Coordinates of C-alpha atoms in Angstrom, one line a residue:
Chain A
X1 CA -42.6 -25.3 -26.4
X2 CA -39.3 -24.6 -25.4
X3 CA -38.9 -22.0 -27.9
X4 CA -42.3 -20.3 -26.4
X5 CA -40.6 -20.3 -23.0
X6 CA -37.3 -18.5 -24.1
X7 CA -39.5 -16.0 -25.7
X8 CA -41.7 -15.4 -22.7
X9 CA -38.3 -15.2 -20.5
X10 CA -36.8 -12.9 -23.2
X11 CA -39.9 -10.5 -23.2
X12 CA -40.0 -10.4 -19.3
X13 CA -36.0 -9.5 -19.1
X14 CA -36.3 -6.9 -21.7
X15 CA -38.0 -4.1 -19.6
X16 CA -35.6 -4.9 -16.3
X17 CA -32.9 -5.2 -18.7
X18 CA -33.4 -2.0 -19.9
X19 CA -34.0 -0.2 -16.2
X20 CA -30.7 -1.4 -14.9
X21 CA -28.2 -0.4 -17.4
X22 CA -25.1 -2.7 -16.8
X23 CA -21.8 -1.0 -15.2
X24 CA -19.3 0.7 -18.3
X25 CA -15.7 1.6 -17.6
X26 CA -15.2 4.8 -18.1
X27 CA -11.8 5.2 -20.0
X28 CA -9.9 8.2 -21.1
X29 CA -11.3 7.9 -24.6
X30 CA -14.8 7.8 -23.2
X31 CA -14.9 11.3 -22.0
X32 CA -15.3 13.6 -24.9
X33 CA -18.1 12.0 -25.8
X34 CA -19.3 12.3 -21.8
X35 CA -18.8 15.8 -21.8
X36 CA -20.0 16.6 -25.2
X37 CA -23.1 19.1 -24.5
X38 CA -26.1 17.1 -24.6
X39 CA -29.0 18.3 -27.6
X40 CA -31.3 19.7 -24.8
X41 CA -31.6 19.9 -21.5
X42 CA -28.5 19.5 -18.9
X43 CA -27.0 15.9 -18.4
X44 CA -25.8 16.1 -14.8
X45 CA -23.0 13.7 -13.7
X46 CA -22.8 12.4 -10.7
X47 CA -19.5 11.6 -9.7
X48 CA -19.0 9.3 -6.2
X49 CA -16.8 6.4 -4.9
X50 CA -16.9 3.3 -2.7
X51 CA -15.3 5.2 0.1
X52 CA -17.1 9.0 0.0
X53 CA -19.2 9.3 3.1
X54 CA -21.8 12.2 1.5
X55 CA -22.4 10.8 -2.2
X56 CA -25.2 8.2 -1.1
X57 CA -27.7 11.7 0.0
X58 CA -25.7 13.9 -2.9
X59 CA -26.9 11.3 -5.7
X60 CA -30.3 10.8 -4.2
X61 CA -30.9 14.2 -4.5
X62 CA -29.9 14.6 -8.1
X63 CA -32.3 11.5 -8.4
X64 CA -35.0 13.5 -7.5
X65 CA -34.1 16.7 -9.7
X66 CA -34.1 14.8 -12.7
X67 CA -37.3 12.6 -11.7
X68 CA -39.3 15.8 -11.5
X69 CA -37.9 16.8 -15.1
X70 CA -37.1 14.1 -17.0
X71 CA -37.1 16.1 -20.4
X72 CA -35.0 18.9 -19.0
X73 CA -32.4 16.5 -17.0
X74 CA -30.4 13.2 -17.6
X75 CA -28.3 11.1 -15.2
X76 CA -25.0 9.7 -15.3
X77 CA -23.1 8.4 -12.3
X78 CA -19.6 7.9 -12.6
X79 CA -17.5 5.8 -9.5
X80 CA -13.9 6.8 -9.3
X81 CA -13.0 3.5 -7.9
X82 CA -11.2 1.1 -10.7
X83 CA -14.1 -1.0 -13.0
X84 CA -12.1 -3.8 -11.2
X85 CA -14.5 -3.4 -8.5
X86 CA -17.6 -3.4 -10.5
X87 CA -19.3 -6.2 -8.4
X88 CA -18.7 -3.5 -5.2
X89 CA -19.9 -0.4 -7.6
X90 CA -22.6 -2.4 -8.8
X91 CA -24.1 -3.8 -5.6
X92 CA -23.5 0.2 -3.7
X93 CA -25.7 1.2 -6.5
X94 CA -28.5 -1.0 -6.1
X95 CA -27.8 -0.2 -2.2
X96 CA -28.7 3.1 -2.8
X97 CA -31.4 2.9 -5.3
X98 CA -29.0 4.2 -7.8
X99 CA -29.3 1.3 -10.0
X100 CA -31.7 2.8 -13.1
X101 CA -29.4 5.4 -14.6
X102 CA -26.3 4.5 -16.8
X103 CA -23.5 4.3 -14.8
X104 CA -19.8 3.8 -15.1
X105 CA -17.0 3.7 -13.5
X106 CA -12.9 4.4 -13.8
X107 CA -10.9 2.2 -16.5
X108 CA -7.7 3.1 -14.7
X109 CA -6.7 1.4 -11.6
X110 CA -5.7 5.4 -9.8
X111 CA -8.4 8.2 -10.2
X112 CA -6.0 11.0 -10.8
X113 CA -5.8 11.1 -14.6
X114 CA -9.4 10.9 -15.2
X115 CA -10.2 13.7 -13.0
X116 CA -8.4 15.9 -14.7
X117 CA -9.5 15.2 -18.1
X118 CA -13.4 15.5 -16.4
X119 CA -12.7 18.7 -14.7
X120 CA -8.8 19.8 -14.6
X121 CA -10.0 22.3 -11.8
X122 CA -11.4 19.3 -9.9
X123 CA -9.1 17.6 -7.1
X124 CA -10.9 14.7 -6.5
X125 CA -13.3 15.1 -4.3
X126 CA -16.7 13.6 -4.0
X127 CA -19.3 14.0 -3.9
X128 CA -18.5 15.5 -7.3
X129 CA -21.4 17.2 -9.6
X130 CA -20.7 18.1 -13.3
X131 CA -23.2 19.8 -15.2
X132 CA -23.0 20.0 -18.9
X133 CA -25.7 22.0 -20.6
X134 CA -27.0 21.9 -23.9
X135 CA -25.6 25.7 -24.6
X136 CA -22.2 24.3 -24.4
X137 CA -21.9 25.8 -20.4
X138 CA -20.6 24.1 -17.4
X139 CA -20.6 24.2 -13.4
X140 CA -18.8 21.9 -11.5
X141 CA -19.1 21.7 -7.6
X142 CA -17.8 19.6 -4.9
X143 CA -19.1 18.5 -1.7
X144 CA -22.7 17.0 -0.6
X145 CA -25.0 20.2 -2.4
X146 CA -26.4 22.8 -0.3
X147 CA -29.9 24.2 -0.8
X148 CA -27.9 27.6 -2.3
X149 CA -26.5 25.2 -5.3
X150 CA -29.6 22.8 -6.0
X151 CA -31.1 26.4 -7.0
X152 CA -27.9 26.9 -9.2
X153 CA -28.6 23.6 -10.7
X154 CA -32.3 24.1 -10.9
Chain B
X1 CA 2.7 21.0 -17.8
X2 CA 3.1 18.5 -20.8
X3 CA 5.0 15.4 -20.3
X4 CA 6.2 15.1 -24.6
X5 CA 10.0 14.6 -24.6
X6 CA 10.5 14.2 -20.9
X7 CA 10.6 10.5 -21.2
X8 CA 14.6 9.6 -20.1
X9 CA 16.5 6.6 -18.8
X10 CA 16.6 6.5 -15.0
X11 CA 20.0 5.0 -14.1
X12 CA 18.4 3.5 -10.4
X13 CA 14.9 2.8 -10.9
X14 CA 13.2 0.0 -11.8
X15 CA 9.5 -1.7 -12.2
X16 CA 8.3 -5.2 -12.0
X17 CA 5.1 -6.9 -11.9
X18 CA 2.4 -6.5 -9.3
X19 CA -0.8 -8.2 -9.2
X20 CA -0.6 -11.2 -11.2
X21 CA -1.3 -14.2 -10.0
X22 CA 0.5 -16.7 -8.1
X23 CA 3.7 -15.7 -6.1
X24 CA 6.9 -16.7 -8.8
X25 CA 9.7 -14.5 -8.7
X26 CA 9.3 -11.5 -10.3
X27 CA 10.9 -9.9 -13.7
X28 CA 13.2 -6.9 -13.0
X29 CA 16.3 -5.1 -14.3
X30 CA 18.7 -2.2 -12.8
X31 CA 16.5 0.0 -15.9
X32 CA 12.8 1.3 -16.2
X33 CA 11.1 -1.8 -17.3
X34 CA 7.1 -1.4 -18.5
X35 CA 5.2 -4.9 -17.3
X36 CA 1.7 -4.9 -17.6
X37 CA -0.1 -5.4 -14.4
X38 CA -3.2 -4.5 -15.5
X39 CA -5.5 -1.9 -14.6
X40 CA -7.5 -4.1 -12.6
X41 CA -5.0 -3.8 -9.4
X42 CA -4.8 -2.0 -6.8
X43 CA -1.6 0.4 -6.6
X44 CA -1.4 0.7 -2.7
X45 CA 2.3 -0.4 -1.9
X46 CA 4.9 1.2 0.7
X47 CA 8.3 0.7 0.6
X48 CA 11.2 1.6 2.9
X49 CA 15.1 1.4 3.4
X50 CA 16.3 -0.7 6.4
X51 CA 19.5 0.5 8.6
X52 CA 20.9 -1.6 6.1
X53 CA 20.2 0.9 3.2
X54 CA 17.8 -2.9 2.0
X55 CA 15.1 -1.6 -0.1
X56 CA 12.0 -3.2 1.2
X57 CA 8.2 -3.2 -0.8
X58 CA 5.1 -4.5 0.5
X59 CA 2.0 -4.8 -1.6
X60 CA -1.2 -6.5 -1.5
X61 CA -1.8 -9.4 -4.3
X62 CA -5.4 -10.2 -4.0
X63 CA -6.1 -11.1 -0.6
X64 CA -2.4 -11.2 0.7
X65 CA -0.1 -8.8 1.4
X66 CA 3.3 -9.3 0.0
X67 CA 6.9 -8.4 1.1
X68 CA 9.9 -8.5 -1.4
X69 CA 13.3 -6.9 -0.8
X70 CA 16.5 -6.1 -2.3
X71 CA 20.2 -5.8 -1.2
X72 CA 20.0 -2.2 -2.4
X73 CA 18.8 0.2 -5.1
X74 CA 20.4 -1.3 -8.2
X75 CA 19.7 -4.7 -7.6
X76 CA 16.2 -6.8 -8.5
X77 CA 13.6 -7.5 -5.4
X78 CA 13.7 -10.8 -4.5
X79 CA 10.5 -13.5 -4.4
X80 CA 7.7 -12.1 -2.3
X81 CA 7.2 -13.8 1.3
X82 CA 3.0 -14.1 2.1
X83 CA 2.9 -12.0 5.0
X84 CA -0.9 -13.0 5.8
X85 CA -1.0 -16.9 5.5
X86 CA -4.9 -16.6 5.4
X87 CA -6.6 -15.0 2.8
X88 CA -8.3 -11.3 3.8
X89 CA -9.9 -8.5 2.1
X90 CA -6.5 -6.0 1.9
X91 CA -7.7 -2.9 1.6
X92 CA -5.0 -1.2 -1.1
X93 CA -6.8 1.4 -2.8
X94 CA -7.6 5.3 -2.7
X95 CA -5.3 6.4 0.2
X96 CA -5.0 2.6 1.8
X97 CA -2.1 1.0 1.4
X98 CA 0.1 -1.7 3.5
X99 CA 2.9 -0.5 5.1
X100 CA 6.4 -1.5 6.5
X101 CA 8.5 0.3 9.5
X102 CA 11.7 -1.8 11.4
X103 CA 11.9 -2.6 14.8
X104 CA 15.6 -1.6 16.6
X105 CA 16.4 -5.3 16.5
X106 CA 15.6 -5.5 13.2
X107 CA 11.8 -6.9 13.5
X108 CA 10.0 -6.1 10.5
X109 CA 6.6 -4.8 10.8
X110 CA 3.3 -4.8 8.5
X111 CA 0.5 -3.1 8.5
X112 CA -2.8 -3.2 6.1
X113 CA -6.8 -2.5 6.9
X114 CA -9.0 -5.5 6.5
X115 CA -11.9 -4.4 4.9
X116 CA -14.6 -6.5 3.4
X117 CA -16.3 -6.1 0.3
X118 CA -19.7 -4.8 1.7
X119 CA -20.6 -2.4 4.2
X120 CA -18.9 -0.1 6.3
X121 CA -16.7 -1.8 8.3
X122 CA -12.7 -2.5 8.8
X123 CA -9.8 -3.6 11.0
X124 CA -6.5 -2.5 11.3
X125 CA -4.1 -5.8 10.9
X126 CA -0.7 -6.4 12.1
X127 CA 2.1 -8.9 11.6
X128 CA 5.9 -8.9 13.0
X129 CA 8.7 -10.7 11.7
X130 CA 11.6 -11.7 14.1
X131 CA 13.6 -13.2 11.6
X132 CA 14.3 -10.7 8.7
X133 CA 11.5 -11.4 6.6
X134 CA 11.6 -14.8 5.9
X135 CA 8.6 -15.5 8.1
X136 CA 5.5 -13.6 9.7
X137 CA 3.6 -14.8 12.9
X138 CA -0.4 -15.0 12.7
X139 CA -1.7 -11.5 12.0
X140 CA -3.0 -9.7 14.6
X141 CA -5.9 -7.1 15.0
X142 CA -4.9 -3.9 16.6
X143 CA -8.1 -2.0 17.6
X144 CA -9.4 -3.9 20.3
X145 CA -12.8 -2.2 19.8
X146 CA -14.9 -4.9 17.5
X147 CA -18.1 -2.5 17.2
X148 CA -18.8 -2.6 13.1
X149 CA -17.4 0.3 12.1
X150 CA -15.3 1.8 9.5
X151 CA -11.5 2.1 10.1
X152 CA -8.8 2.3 8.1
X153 CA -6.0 5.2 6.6
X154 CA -3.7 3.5 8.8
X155 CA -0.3 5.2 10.1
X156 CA 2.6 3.0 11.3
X157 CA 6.0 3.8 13.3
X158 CA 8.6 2.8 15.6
X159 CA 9.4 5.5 18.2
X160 CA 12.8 5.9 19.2
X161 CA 12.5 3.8 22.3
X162 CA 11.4 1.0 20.1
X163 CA 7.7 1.1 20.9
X164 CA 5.6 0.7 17.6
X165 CA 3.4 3.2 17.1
X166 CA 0.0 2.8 15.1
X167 CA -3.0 5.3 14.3
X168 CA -6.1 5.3 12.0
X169 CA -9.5 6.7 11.3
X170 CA -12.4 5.2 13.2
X171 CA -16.2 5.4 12.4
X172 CA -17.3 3.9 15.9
X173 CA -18.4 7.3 17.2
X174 CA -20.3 8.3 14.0
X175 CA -22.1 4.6 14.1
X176 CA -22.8 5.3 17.7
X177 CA -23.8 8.8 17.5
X178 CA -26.1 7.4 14.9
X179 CA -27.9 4.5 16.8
X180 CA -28.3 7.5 18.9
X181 CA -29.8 10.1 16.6
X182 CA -27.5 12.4 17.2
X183 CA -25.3 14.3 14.7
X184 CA -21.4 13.9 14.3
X185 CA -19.4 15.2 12.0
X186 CA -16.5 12.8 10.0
X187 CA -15.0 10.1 12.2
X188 CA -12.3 10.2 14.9
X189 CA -8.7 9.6 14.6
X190 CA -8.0 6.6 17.1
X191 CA -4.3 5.5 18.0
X192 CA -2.3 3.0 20.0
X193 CA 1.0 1.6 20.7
X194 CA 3.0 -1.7 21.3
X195 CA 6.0 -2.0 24.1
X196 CA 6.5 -5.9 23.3
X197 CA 8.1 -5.2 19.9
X198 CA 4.3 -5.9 18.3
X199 CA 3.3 -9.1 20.2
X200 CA 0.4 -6.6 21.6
X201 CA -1.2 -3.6 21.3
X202 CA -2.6 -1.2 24.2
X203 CA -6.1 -0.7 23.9
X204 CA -6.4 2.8 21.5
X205 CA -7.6 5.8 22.7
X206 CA -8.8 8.4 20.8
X207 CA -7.0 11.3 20.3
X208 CA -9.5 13.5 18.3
X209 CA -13.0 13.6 17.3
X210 CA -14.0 14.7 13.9
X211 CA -11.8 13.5 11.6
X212 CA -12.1 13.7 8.3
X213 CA -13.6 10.2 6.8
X214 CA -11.4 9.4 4.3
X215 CA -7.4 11.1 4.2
X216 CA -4.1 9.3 5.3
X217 CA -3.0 9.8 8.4
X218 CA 0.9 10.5 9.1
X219 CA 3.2 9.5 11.8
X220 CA 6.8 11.0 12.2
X221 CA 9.4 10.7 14.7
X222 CA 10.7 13.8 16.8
X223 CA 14.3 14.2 17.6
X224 CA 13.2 13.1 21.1
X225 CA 12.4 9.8 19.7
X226 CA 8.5 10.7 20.0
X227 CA 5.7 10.5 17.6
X228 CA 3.4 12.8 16.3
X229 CA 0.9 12.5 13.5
X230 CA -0.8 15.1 11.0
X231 CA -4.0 14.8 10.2
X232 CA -6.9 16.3 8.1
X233 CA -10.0 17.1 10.9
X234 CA -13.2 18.7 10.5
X235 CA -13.2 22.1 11.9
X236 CA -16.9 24.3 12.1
X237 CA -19.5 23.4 9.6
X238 CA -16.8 21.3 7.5
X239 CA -13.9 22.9 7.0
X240 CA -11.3 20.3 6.2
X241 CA -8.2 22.0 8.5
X242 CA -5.4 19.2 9.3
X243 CA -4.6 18.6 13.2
X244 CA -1.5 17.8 15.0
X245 CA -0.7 16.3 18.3
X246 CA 2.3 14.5 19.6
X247 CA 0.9 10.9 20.6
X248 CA 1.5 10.6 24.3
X249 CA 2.8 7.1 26.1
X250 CA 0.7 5.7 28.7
X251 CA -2.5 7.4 30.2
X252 CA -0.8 11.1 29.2
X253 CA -3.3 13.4 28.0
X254 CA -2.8 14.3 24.6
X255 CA -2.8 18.4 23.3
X256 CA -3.7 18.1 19.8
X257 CA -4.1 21.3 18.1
X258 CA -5.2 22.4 14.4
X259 CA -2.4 23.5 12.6
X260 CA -3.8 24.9 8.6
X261 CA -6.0 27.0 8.5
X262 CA -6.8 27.4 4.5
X263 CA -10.8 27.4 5.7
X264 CA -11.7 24.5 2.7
X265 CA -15.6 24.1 3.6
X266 CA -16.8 21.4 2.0
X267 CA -18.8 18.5 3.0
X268 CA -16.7 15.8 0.8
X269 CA -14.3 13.3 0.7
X270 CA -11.4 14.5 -0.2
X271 CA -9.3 11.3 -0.1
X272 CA -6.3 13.4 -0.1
X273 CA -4.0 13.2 3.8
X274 CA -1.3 15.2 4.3
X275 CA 2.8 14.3 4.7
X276 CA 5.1 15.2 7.7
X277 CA 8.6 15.1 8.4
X278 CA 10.1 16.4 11.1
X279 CA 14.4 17.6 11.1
X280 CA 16.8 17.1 13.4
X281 CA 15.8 20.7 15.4
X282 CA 12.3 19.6 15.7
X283 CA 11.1 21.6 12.7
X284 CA 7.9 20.2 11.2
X285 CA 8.0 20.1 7.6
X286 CA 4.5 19.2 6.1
X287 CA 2.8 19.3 3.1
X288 CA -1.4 18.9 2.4
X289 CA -4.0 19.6 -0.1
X290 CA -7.0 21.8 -0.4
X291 CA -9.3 23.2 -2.8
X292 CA -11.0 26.2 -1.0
X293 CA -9.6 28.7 -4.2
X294 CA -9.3 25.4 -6.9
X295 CA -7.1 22.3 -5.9
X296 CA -3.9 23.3 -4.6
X297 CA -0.6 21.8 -2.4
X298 CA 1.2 23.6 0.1
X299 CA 4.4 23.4 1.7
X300 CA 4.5 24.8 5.3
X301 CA 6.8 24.4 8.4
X302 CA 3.7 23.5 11.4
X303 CA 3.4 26.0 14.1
X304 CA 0.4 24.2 15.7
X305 CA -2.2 26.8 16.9
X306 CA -1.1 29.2 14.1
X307 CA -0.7 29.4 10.5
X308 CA 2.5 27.3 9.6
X309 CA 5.9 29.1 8.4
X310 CA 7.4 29.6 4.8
X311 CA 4.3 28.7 3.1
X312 CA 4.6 27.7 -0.5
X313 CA 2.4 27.1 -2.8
X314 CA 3.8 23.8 -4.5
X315 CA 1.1 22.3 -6.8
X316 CA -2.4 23.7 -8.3
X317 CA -4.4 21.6 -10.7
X318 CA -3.5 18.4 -11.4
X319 CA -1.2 18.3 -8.7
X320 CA -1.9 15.2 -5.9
X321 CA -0.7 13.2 -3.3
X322 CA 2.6 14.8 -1.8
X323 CA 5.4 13.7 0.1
X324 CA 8.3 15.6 2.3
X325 CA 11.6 14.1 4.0
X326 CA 14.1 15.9 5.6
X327 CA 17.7 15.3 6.3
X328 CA 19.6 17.9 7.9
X329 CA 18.9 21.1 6.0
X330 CA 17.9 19.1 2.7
X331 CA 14.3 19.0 2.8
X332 CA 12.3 17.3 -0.6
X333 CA 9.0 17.6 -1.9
X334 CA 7.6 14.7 -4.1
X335 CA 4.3 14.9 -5.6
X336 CA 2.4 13.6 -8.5
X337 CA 1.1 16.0 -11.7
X338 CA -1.0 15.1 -14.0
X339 CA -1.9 16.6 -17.7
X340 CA -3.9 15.0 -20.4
X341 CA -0.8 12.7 -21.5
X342 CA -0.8 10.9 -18.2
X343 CA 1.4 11.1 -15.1
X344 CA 4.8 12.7 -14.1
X345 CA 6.3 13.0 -10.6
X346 CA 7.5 15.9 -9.6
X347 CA 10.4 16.8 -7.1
X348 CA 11.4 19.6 -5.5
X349 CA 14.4 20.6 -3.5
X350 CA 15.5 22.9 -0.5
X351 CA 19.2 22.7 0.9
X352 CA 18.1 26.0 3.7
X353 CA 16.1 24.2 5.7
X354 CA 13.0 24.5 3.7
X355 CA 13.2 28.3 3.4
X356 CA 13.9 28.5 -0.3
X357 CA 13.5 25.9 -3.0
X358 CA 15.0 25.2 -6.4
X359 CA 12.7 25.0 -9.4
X360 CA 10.2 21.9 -9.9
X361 CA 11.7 19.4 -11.9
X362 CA 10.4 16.1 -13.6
X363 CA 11.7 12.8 -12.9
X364 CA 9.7 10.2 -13.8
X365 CA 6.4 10.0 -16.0
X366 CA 3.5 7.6 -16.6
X367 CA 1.2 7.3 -19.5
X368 CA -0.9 4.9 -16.9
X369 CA -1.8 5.4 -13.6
X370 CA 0.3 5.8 -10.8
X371 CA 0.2 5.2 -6.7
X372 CA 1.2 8.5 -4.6
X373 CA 4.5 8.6 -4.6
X374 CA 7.0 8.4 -1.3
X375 CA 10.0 9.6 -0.4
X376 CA 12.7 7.5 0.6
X377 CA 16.1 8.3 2.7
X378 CA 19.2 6.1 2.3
X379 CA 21.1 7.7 4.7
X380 CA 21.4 11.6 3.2
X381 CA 20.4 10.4 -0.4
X382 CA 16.4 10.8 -0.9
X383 CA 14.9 8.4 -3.8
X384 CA 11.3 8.4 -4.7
X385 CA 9.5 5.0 -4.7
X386 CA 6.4 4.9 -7.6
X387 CA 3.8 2.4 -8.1
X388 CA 2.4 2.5 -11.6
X389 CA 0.5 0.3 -13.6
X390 CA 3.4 -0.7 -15.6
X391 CA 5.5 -1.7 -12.2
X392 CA 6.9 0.0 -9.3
X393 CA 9.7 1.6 -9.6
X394 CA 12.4 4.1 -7.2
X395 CA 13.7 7.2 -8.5
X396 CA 17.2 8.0 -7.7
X397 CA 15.8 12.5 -6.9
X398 CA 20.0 13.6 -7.5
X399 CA 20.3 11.6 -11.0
X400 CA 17.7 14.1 -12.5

């Protein structure tokens, strides 16, 4: 009996498991593989932090670019504040409805490093969009995006 | 700029462990020492010489901040005093970090933002010591405003008449402006002042709106004995110009003007405030970040209302967090550089007054992360105090 309700908790956890993909630290190691060019389509990273003021409507609206193209678009958020704060990162996240795409967050306890290797022509700003297409091509921009660069993106 | 081979022995500096728990003395040596800390903690720390050239660091260790000290530069801080008794939310990240000023009687001051793990909300906390250190009264909230707001990127000084001077950023306005459904750009840079040696604080006033949300602020002291503080505002549609005003006593109105003009537009966070140091003439030297042509840090000499003198270009990419100090014609530049290695702090030098300067040069590294780095005077000798995630550690600038 018991082993029926395990199994009947497992297969209800699976599917919310799987929408709420647990907090990674992002470590120096970590971002080849993050910027490698995805096999199709242009995987969009959407780089925030605890403190930035415009990244709650910035990743909202990448939400919505790749919810209307989910073959051409995938989602990663990356917080520049240390994985030390994950409980903050994680909670912020589910604040803002952010919670369903993989997410991760900075392995080393300043940001400065990790920027660089991400974008060396990147201060550190955020809002913070990186897009890496499938052709091998970038664009990074700063800032909350205007109307002028979602088309850019789009 | 590659940091291979630039690893060397630095006669005067020295790390030691921040972060762990518990409060035991702490491990240190007259060398470079790596300790692991962890990459967990935060790196905000501030430390500062006393008139008695005492080397003084305060830190936050989970929810306290912490105060150690040394008799000087080659000798190991000693066990950290609790400033805060009761356990708080020290906010020690980004740009945040505790800081330390002295009174003319020798009162030690400390001052950290509270800010609690959720929302957006903060305090700017205060505690004195009368007796060297050895012992803080209760902490004490500065802005008397208790609206839930934001605040925080805390300045502290002591003017020259002995009054201590204290300014942040303050998200009231915004949150008000908001319940209102009206728009407002950034927040507001709020400030205040004590004339009882830090017992009390004036209410603030505020000296500008539309700051920028998330920079340092800076306080220096004039040759008057005055203080003014540099800023990053919000100028236009969001161009992140920096502001300077001398912070008036009293009910004096205040004549803040902007004083870069690089015409950044961005609607960001940079989390990037500017230094200022002001020589014995008056002369403003600052320095500040922007990223309107890529990421870049500029030396300048403020001429508020117009573009500031001797512009330099000091730092592009990779290039963070600066810091100037001035003794008579001997100005500094301290900032840190990073490559894919890791960390190295840079320095640079001026004996005219900040019209020429010698060549970068290295002077520490870090394969792990680092705080922003400060410059330190010890009379006419500048060191370079540097938080990393192997320990902090101070630089003597003329052994390199």
């Amino acid at each position: 009996m018991r082993r029926w309700i395990f199994l009947a908790l497992l297969t209800l956890a699976i599917p919310a498991l799987a929408q709420t993909p647990m907090l990674q630290p992002l470590a120096a190691s970590d971002i080849p593989a993050l910027l490698k060019p995805p096999a199709h389509g242009t995987r969009i990273i959407a780089i925030w932090a605890l403190d930035c003021a415009y990244c709650e409507a910035n990743m909202q609206t990448l939400a919505k670019v790749v919810e209307a193209q989910p073959d051409r678009y995938q989602l990663v958020t990356v917080a520049t504040d240390r994985y030390a704060l994950h409980a903050q990162i994680t909670a912020r996240l589910t604040t803002m409805h952010m919670n369903a795409y993989p997410a991760r967050a900075y392995a080393e306890a300043s940001p400065e490093h990790l920027n660089f290797l991400l974008n060396p022509q990147w201060g550190g700003e955020t809002p913070r969009t990186e897009l890496i297409r499938a052709d091998g091509s970038r664009l990074g921009i700063s800032g909350e995006l205007t109307p002028a660069q979602l088309r850019r993106i789009r | 700029m590659t940091m291979s081979g630039l690893h060397r022995t630095h006669a005067l500096s020295w790390a030691f462990l921040l972060g762990c728990s518990g409060l035991a003395p702490l491990a240190a040596s007259a060398h470079d020492m790596k300790m692991d800390m962890g990459s967990g903690s935060a790196l905000g720390a501030s430390a500062a010489f006393d008139a008695h050239g005492r080397l003084w660091l305060v830190s936050a260790r989970g929810e306290h901040v912490v105060l150690q000290h040394a008799a000087d530069p080659g000798t190991p801080l000693g066990t950290p005093v609790v400033v805060n008794a009761k356990p708080e939310a020290v906010y020690a990240t980004g740009e945040n970090r505790p800081k330390i000023v002295f009174g003319p009687a020798g009162e030690v001051y400390v001052q950290w933002t509270e800010k609690p793990a959720a929302g957006w909300v903060g305090d700017v906390r205060f505690a004195r010591s009368s007796d060297g250190g050895k012992t803080f009264a209760a902490p004490i909230t500065v802005n008397h405003d208790t609206a839930l707001a934001t605040r925080g990127f805390d300045s502290l000084a002591v003017a020259g008449n002995g009054d201590v001077v204290s300014a942040w950023i303050d998200g009231r306005d915004s949150v008000a402006a908001k319940a209102a459904g009206k728009p407002y750009a950034g927040f507001a840079l709020y400030y205040t002042r004590s004339t009882d040696g830090g017992r009390s604080f004036a209410p603030e006033r505020k000296l500008m709106d539309h700051s920028c949300e998330c920079c340092r602020t800076t306080l220096a002291q004039l040759p008057d004995g005055g203080i003014a503080t540099f800023f990053r505002g919000i100028y236009g549609e969001n161009i992140r110009d920096h502001a300077y005003a001398v912070l008036p006593a009293g009910s004096h109105p205040a004549h803040t003007q902007r004083a870069t003009f690089n015409q950044w537009q961005v609607a960001a966070c940079p989390d990037h405030g500017p230094g200022l140091a002001i020589d014995a003439h008056g002369v403003r030297h600052a320095v500040w970040y922007e990223a309107k042509g890529g990421p870049t840090i500029w030396y300048g000499q403020l001429d508020p209302g117009h573009v500031p003198k001797h512009l330099l270009r000091i730092g592009g990419p990779g290039a963070s967090h600066a810091d100037v100090a001035v003794h008579g014609n001997t100005v500094w530049l301290a900032w840190n550089q990073v490559d894919p290695q890791g960390y190295a702090l840079m320095l640079r030098r001026s004996d005219d007054g900040g019209v020429h300067f010698a060549a970068p040069r290295n002077i520490a590294t870090s394969t792990r992360a680092a705080g922003s780095p400060q410059l330190l005077l010890r009379g006419a000798h500048a060191y370079a105090a540097w938080n990393t995630a192997d320990g902090f550690r101070l630089i003597d600038t003329e052994a390199h």
